[in-house]
Short mmCIF file of C-alpha atoms in Angstrom, two decimals:
data_model
loop_
_atom_site.label_atom_id
_atom_site.label_comp_id
_atom_site.label_asym_id
_atom_site.label_seq_id
_atom_site.Cartn_x
_atom_site.Cartn_y
_atom_site.Cartn_z
CA MET A 215 130.29 179.55 111.84
CA ARG A 216 131.74 177.72 108.84
CA GLN A 217 135.32 178.41 109.97
CA ARG A 218 134.54 177.30 113.53
CA SER A 219 132.94 174.11 112.28
CA PHE A 220 136.04 173.35 110.25
CA VAL A 221 138.30 173.84 113.28
CA VAL A 222 136.11 171.67 115.47
CA LEU A 223 135.91 168.96 112.81
CA THR A 224 139.67 169.05 112.36
CA ALA A 225 140.19 168.70 116.10
CA MET A 226 137.76 165.81 116.23
CA LEU A 227 139.49 163.99 113.40
CA THR A 228 142.89 164.59 114.96
CA THR A 229 141.69 163.31 118.32
CA GLY A 230 140.17 160.27 116.65
CA ALA A 231 143.39 159.56 114.81
CA LEU A 232 145.36 159.81 118.02
CA ALA A 233 142.93 157.49 119.74
CA LEU A 234 143.23 154.96 116.92
CA THR A 235 147.00 155.14 117.07
CA ALA A 236 146.96 154.64 120.83
CA CYS A 237 144.73 151.59 120.52
CA GLY A 238 146.83 150.02 117.78
CA SER A 239 145.94 149.94 114.07
CA ARG A 240 143.74 147.05 113.02
CA ASP A 241 144.03 145.04 109.81
CA LYS A 242 141.21 143.14 108.09
CA SER A 243 142.23 139.86 109.73
CA GLY A 244 141.08 141.13 113.09
CA SER A 245 144.60 140.99 114.53
CA ASP A 246 145.79 144.06 116.40
CA ASN A 247 149.34 145.28 116.30
CA ASP A 248 149.34 145.36 120.10
CA GLY A 249 149.45 141.54 120.19
CA LYS A 250 145.79 140.55 120.32
CA LYS A 251 145.33 137.21 118.57
CA THR A 252 143.06 136.59 115.61
CA GLU A 253 140.10 134.34 116.39
CA ILE A 254 139.58 131.50 113.91
CA ILE A 255 136.70 129.05 114.19
CA ILE A 256 136.67 125.34 113.42
CA GLY A 257 133.09 124.36 112.72
CA VAL A 258 131.55 121.04 113.71
CA ASP A 259 128.38 119.52 112.28
CA ALA A 260 126.97 116.36 113.87
CA PRO A 261 123.85 115.04 115.59
CA LEU A 262 124.25 116.47 119.09
CA THR A 263 120.73 115.57 120.21
CA GLY A 264 118.34 112.77 119.31
CA GLN A 265 119.29 110.07 116.81
CA ASN A 266 122.99 109.11 116.85
CA SER A 267 123.84 111.84 119.38
CA ALA A 268 126.23 109.70 121.46
CA THR A 269 128.46 109.29 118.40
CA GLY A 270 127.93 112.88 117.27
CA LEU A 271 128.99 114.26 120.63
CA GLY A 272 132.11 112.10 120.39
CA ILE A 273 132.98 113.90 117.17
CA GLN A 274 132.50 117.28 118.83
CA GLY A 275 134.67 116.18 121.75
CA GLY A 276 137.50 115.03 119.50
CA VAL A 277 137.58 118.41 117.75
CA GLN A 278 137.44 120.29 121.05
CA ILE A 279 140.50 118.50 122.41
CA ALA A 280 142.42 119.18 119.17
CA VAL A 281 141.56 122.88 119.41
CA ASP A 282 142.50 123.01 123.09
CA ASP A 283 145.85 121.40 122.29
CA ALA A 284 146.50 123.86 119.44
CA ASN A 285 145.77 126.86 121.67
CA LYS A 286 147.85 125.51 124.56
CA ASN A 287 150.82 124.77 122.29
CA ASN A 288 150.46 128.00 120.26
CA THR A 289 150.46 125.80 117.15
CA VAL A 290 149.55 128.75 114.91
CA PRO A 291 151.22 131.95 116.20
CA GLY A 292 148.87 134.92 116.32
CA VAL A 293 145.75 132.73 116.26
CA THR A 294 143.28 131.57 118.89
CA PHE A 295 141.02 128.72 117.79
CA LYS A 296 137.44 128.22 118.87
CA VAL A 297 134.86 125.52 118.12
CA LEU A 298 131.40 126.23 116.78
CA ALA A 299 129.32 123.03 116.95
CA LEU A 300 125.95 122.85 115.20
CA ASP A 301 123.35 120.13 115.68
CA ASP A 302 122.05 118.50 112.48
CA LYS A 303 119.92 115.94 114.40
CA ALA A 304 120.94 113.42 111.69
CA ILE A 305 118.57 115.25 109.30
CA PRO A 306 119.97 116.17 105.85
CA ALA A 307 118.01 119.44 105.58
CA SER A 308 119.34 120.57 108.95
CA GLY A 309 122.87 119.79 107.80
CA GLN A 310 122.40 121.96 104.73
CA GLN A 311 121.15 124.85 106.89
CA ASN A 312 124.14 124.45 109.19
CA ALA A 313 126.50 124.46 106.22
CA THR A 314 125.01 127.75 105.04
CA GLN A 315 125.41 129.23 108.52
CA LEU A 316 129.04 128.13 108.76
CA VAL A 317 129.89 129.47 105.31
CA SER A 318 128.42 132.88 106.17
CA ASN A 319 130.73 133.25 109.18
CA ASP A 320 134.03 134.71 107.92
CA LYS A 321 135.88 133.38 110.95
CA VAL A 322 135.13 129.75 110.00
CA LEU A 323 138.07 128.39 108.01
CA GLY A 324 137.32 124.66 108.25
CA VAL A 325 134.59 122.21 109.24
CA VAL A 326 134.70 118.72 110.74
CA GLY A 327 131.68 116.52 110.05
CA PRO A 328 129.05 115.43 109.49
CA LEU A 329 128.53 111.99 111.03
CA ASN A 330 125.98 110.70 108.51
CA SER A 331 126.65 110.20 104.80
CA GLY A 332 123.08 111.19 103.95
CA VAL A 333 123.59 114.54 105.67
CA ALA A 334 126.87 115.06 103.81
CA THR A 335 125.13 114.82 100.43
CA GLN A 336 123.25 118.03 101.28
CA MET A 337 126.29 119.91 102.60
CA GLN A 338 129.06 119.26 100.08
CA GLN A 339 127.91 121.70 97.39
CA VAL A 340 127.43 124.52 99.91
CA PHE A 341 130.97 124.16 101.23
CA ASP A 342 132.52 123.62 97.80
CA THR A 343 130.96 126.77 96.36
CA ALA A 344 132.49 128.73 99.23
CA ASN A 345 135.88 126.93 99.02
CA LEU A 346 135.46 125.94 102.67
CA VAL A 347 137.28 122.74 103.59
CA GLN A 348 135.21 119.92 105.08
CA ILE A 349 136.69 116.77 106.61
CA SER A 350 134.37 114.04 107.83
CA PRO A 351 135.70 111.57 110.40
CA SER A 352 132.90 109.08 109.71
CA ASN A 353 131.24 109.33 106.29
CA THR A 354 131.72 106.05 104.44
CA ALA A 355 129.47 106.18 101.35
CA PRO A 356 131.84 105.80 98.34
CA GLU A 357 129.93 108.24 96.10
CA LEU A 358 130.76 111.20 98.35
CA THR A 359 134.33 111.24 97.05
CA GLN A 360 134.22 109.09 93.92
CA GLY A 361 130.91 110.09 92.32
CA LYS A 362 127.66 108.25 91.68
CA ASN A 363 129.31 105.92 89.17
CA TRP A 364 132.20 105.06 91.48
CA GLN A 365 132.03 101.34 90.69
CA THR A 366 132.69 101.88 86.97
CA ALA A 367 134.09 105.40 86.53
CA LYS A 368 135.42 107.25 89.57
CA SER A 369 135.17 111.03 89.43
CA ARG A 370 135.67 113.41 92.34
CA PRO A 371 132.62 115.68 92.65
CA PHE A 372 133.87 118.19 95.27
CA LYS A 373 137.47 119.33 95.76
CA SER A 374 136.78 120.75 99.25
CA TYR A 375 135.53 117.46 100.73
CA PHE A 376 137.83 114.99 102.51
CA ARG A 377 137.44 112.19 105.04
CA THR A 378 139.60 110.38 107.58
CA ALA A 379 137.32 107.28 107.52
CA THR A 380 137.67 104.63 104.84
CA THR A 381 134.68 103.75 102.66
CA ASP A 382 131.92 101.15 102.70
CA ALA A 383 133.46 99.67 99.57
CA LEU A 384 136.06 98.23 101.94
CA GLN A 385 134.04 97.97 105.14
CA GLY A 386 131.22 95.91 103.60
CA GLY A 387 133.62 93.45 102.02
CA PHE A 388 135.72 93.20 105.18
CA ALA A 389 132.61 92.25 107.19
CA ALA A 390 131.43 89.77 104.55
CA GLU A 391 134.79 88.01 104.49
CA TYR A 392 134.82 87.72 108.27
CA ALA A 393 131.26 86.42 108.39
CA TYR A 394 131.90 83.73 105.78
CA THR A 395 135.48 82.72 106.55
CA THR A 396 135.81 83.17 110.31
CA LEU A 397 132.23 82.85 111.59
CA LYS A 398 131.44 80.13 109.02
CA LYS A 399 128.02 81.65 108.34
CA ARG A 400 126.27 80.57 105.17
CA ASN A 401 122.76 82.08 105.23
CA VAL A 402 122.33 85.74 106.01
CA PHE A 403 119.20 87.88 106.37
CA VAL A 404 120.01 91.44 105.25
CA VAL A 405 118.24 94.48 106.72
CA ASP A 406 118.85 98.19 106.12
CA ASP A 407 117.32 101.51 107.19
CA LYS A 408 116.92 102.87 103.64
CA GLN A 409 119.41 105.69 104.31
CA THR A 410 122.46 106.47 102.17
CA TYR A 411 124.86 104.89 104.63
CA GLY A 412 122.80 101.90 105.74
CA ALA A 413 121.47 100.82 102.35
CA GLY A 414 124.87 101.22 100.69
CA LEU A 415 126.66 99.23 103.37
CA ALA A 416 124.10 96.41 103.28
CA LYS A 417 124.36 96.20 99.50
CA LEU A 418 128.14 95.90 99.61
CA PHE A 419 128.05 93.31 102.40
CA LYS A 420 125.56 91.22 100.40
CA ALA A 421 127.73 91.41 97.29
CA GLY A 422 130.82 90.30 99.20
CA PHE A 423 129.02 87.52 101.08
CA THR A 424 127.47 85.97 97.96
CA LYS A 425 130.76 86.29 96.09
CA SER A 426 132.37 84.19 98.83
CA GLY A 427 129.70 81.51 98.39
CA GLY A 428 127.14 82.52 101.01
CA LYS A 429 123.41 82.80 100.40
CA VAL A 430 120.90 85.53 101.20
CA ALA A 431 118.06 83.96 103.18
CA GLY A 432 115.95 87.10 102.98
CA GLU A 433 115.96 90.91 102.84
CA ASP A 434 113.89 93.68 104.40
CA HIS A 435 113.98 97.37 105.28
CA VAL A 436 113.12 99.46 108.33
CA ASN A 437 112.59 103.16 108.91
CA THR A 438 114.70 105.30 111.20
CA GLY A 439 112.78 105.75 114.42
CA ASP A 440 111.03 102.36 114.24
CA THR A 441 110.63 100.59 117.57
CA ASP A 442 108.47 97.52 116.83
CA PHE A 443 110.26 94.83 114.82
CA SER A 444 107.99 91.88 115.63
CA ALA A 445 106.98 91.28 112.00
CA LEU A 446 110.63 91.43 110.91
CA VAL A 447 111.65 89.02 113.67
CA THR A 448 109.07 86.51 112.39
CA LYS A 449 110.48 86.81 108.85
CA ILE A 450 114.01 86.26 110.07
CA LYS A 451 113.05 83.21 112.13
CA ASN A 452 111.15 81.67 109.22
CA SER A 453 114.09 82.27 106.87
CA LYS A 454 116.37 79.91 108.86
CA ALA A 455 119.17 82.46 108.60
CA ASP A 456 122.23 81.91 110.77
CA LEU A 457 123.19 85.62 110.77
CA VAL A 458 121.45 88.99 110.43
CA TYR A 459 123.39 91.79 108.75
CA TYR A 460 122.11 95.28 109.55
CA GLY A 461 122.96 98.39 107.58
CA GLY A 462 122.16 101.41 109.74
CA GLN A 463 122.72 103.04 113.11
CA TYR A 464 122.64 101.78 116.70
CA ASP A 465 119.34 103.48 117.51
CA GLU A 466 117.29 100.87 115.66
CA SER A 467 119.69 97.91 115.78
CA GLU A 468 119.80 97.91 119.58
CA LYS A 469 116.03 97.34 119.62
CA LEU A 470 116.10 94.84 116.76
CA THR A 471 118.67 92.58 118.43
CA LYS A 472 116.76 92.57 121.72
CA GLN A 473 113.46 91.68 120.05
CA LEU A 474 115.22 89.12 117.87
CA LYS A 475 116.76 87.27 120.83
CA ASP A 476 113.66 87.64 123.00
CA GLY A 477 111.67 86.18 120.10
CA GLY A 478 113.73 83.01 120.11
CA ALA A 479 116.13 83.67 117.22
CA LYS A 480 119.48 83.08 118.90
CA ILE A 481 121.63 84.34 116.05
CA PRO A 482 124.09 87.24 116.02
CA LEU A 483 123.43 90.66 114.56
CA PHE A 484 126.32 92.06 112.52
CA GLY A 485 126.53 95.73 111.55
CA GLY A 486 128.85 98.51 110.49
CA ASP A 487 130.48 101.39 112.33
CA GLY A 488 127.09 103.04 112.83
CA MET A 489 126.32 100.24 115.27
CA TYR A 490 129.66 100.39 117.06
CA ALA A 491 128.73 102.45 120.12
CA ASP A 492 128.58 101.75 123.84
CA ASP A 493 124.94 102.85 123.77
CA TYR A 494 124.14 99.79 121.66
CA ILE A 495 125.22 97.48 124.48
CA THR A 496 123.68 99.63 127.22
CA ALA A 497 120.27 99.67 125.56
CA SER A 498 120.11 96.05 124.41
CA GLY A 499 121.73 94.56 127.51
CA ALA A 500 122.59 90.88 127.62
CA THR A 501 120.86 90.26 124.28
CA SER A 502 123.74 92.01 122.52
CA GLU A 503 126.23 89.36 123.65
CA GLY A 504 127.94 87.87 120.60
CA ASP A 505 126.82 90.62 118.21
CA LEU A 506 129.41 92.14 115.89
CA ALA A 507 130.27 95.41 114.19
CA THR A 508 133.01 96.69 111.93
CA SER A 509 134.56 100.09 112.41
CA VAL A 510 137.21 102.17 110.70
CA GLY A 511 140.74 102.17 112.01
CA ALA A 512 142.19 100.32 114.96
CA PRO A 513 140.76 100.53 118.51
CA VAL A 514 141.70 104.01 119.69
CA ASP A 515 142.25 102.78 123.26
CA SER A 516 144.95 100.43 121.97
CA LEU A 517 146.97 103.05 120.08
CA PRO A 518 150.00 104.49 121.93
CA ALA A 519 149.72 107.74 119.99
CA ALA A 520 146.15 108.20 121.25
CA ALA A 521 146.88 107.58 124.94
CA ASP A 522 147.08 111.28 125.81
CA PHE A 523 143.88 111.98 123.85
CA VAL A 524 141.96 109.22 125.64
CA LYS A 525 143.21 110.46 129.01
CA LYS A 526 142.14 114.02 128.26
CA TYR A 527 138.74 112.94 126.95
CA LYS A 528 137.96 110.89 130.04
CA ALA A 529 139.10 113.67 132.37
CA SER A 530 137.33 116.46 130.50
CA GLY A 531 133.74 115.56 131.29
CA LEU A 532 132.92 115.67 127.59
CA LYS A 533 129.80 113.73 126.70
CA GLY A 534 129.38 111.14 123.98
CA SER A 535 131.43 108.18 122.86
CA TYR A 536 134.93 108.79 121.49
CA GLY A 537 135.46 105.12 120.59
CA ALA A 538 134.23 105.13 117.00
CA TYR A 539 135.36 108.49 115.62
CA GLY A 540 136.93 110.57 118.41
CA GLY A 541 140.46 109.88 117.20
CA TYR A 542 139.54 110.52 113.57
CA SER A 543 137.82 113.77 114.59
CA TYR A 544 140.94 114.89 116.43
CA ASP A 545 143.04 114.09 113.34
CA ALA A 546 140.58 115.85 111.00
CA ALA A 547 140.71 119.01 113.11
CA THR A 548 144.50 118.76 113.31
CA ALA A 549 144.75 118.55 109.51
CA ILE A 550 142.71 121.75 109.24
CA ILE A 551 144.75 123.50 111.94
CA LYS A 552 148.04 122.54 110.25
CA ALA A 553 146.75 123.89 106.92
CA ILE A 554 145.66 127.13 108.59
CA GLY A 555 149.16 127.43 110.07
CA ASN A 556 150.61 127.28 106.55
CA VAL A 557 148.25 129.95 105.25
CA VAL A 558 147.67 132.38 108.14
CA LYS A 559 150.90 134.08 109.19
CA ASP A 560 151.10 136.22 112.34
CA GLY A 561 147.32 136.30 112.57
CA LYS A 562 146.86 137.80 109.10
CA VAL A 563 144.15 136.01 107.11
CA PRO A 564 144.52 136.36 103.30
CA ASP A 565 141.46 137.16 101.21
CA ASP A 566 141.64 133.73 99.58
CA ALA A 567 142.46 131.87 102.81
CA ARG A 568 139.70 129.30 102.42
CA ALA A 569 140.82 128.27 98.93
CA GLN A 570 144.45 128.10 100.05
CA ILE A 571 143.49 125.90 103.00
CA VAL A 572 141.64 123.46 100.74
CA ALA A 573 144.75 123.14 98.58
CA ASP A 574 146.98 122.69 101.61
CA VAL A 575 144.78 119.97 103.13
CA GLN A 576 145.08 118.03 99.88
CA LYS A 577 148.85 117.89 100.49
CA THR A 578 148.45 116.84 104.15
CA LYS A 579 150.79 114.17 105.45
CA PHE A 580 151.43 113.51 109.14
CA ASP A 581 151.16 110.82 111.78
CA GLY A 582 147.85 111.28 113.55
CA ILE A 583 146.73 109.77 116.83
CA ALA A 584 144.53 107.26 114.95
CA GLY A 585 147.06 106.48 112.24
CA PRO A 586 148.74 108.15 109.25
CA VAL A 587 146.81 111.10 107.81
CA SER A 588 146.93 111.82 104.09
CA PHE A 589 144.45 111.94 101.22
CA ASP A 590 144.37 110.49 97.73
CA GLU A 591 143.22 112.23 94.55
CA TYR A 592 139.57 111.74 95.55
CA GLY A 593 139.92 113.16 99.06
CA ASP A 594 139.77 109.68 100.61
CA THR A 595 142.05 108.67 103.44
CA THR A 596 145.00 106.51 102.55
CA ASN A 597 144.56 104.71 105.91
CA LYS A 598 142.62 101.54 105.05
CA GLN A 599 142.73 99.99 108.53
CA LEU A 600 139.51 98.25 109.67
CA THR A 601 138.49 96.31 112.78
CA VAL A 602 135.80 93.76 113.62
CA TYR A 603 134.42 94.08 117.15
CA GLN A 604 132.29 91.60 119.07
CA VAL A 605 130.30 92.05 122.26
CA VAL A 606 132.07 89.86 124.81
CA GLY A 607 131.17 90.07 128.49
CA GLY A 608 129.10 93.18 127.91
CA LYS A 609 131.86 95.13 126.16
CA TRP A 610 133.07 95.64 122.61
CA LYS A 611 136.20 93.57 122.03
CA ALA A 612 138.38 93.80 118.92
CA VAL A 613 138.53 90.34 117.32
CA LYS A 614 140.20 91.19 114.02
CA SER A 615 142.12 94.18 112.67
CA GLY A 616 143.67 94.61 109.26
CA THR A 617 143.33 96.10 105.83
CA PHE A 618 141.01 94.99 103.05
CA ASN A 619 141.64 95.61 99.37
CA GLY A 620 138.47 94.10 97.96
#
């Protein structure tokens, strides 16, 4: 019995070995010697439902087109890219959970997102501990790259975090200069939504506006999700302000501007890139006419390098608005894909691939569809282009583009 068992076992092992040889030996990267490609995932974190979802879906769409292009062009031989998009609902705790989920998936070698700076604060440590590169196309809070004391002593807190959007340190000042110099406004009422992005942007706008010689007629705060701004409208009217600056997202500002105009205060509302969305105009209707918003970069529809991207986005049926960050999302994903191509050869993923990719992204330099892509020592984009948009005839129209150095 013992001898027979040995013979049978030997035959089984031999048969198994032959079967394995016939199928092709498999390495730890998941790539087979018979030509099967290694699957690598680019993660996306953004609000895909609820608050800010139109902009979040635009981020997802930008990444999807970049991945489709990479697969079609065989940008990284031996690799097939896929997108895994997770919904953070613009909630920091959800973003942290998503970061943990993405880190635990060995196939994820890079992440694009999130949309909101407040969400990013809860994700950065998770990604950094795992050496997983994260590039946000939209985060603008300066402290994310330059530390809490960025105004006096810059210090990079996380080596794995990068962004293709410039910071509020420039955006707030750019808006303030335009309001004072071009619009000739002198008394502003400042409102923010108490979130990392909104409060920080409002603070920087106020500093720039008063430095130019303008005055703050009043200040107040709202909560995300608020719908009744009647008390705030009364305060603004009584303040005699000739402009309202809003730090926050389009979800609340679209209601505020409508109630403001309907209440008899015929003054423009000026906001940041969180307000720059087609949904803002759709929801507020004619009352949005004349309102303004700054956004990072130049209008993507006006960039020759982005023409193919815009065409593909419109033809794809993808939801959301690509206008604010679609181009920057495409470029962020492309930076990750290029880094992966320098690290993963013939589908073989090194044990320290994530760390190598972080280091390679730091050295990134190429012409993206939304402008030049490279990062400084803090992980910030070197592209400082900004644009002021105004609602004219029911559409956002670029009224000033340029750079701002503070």
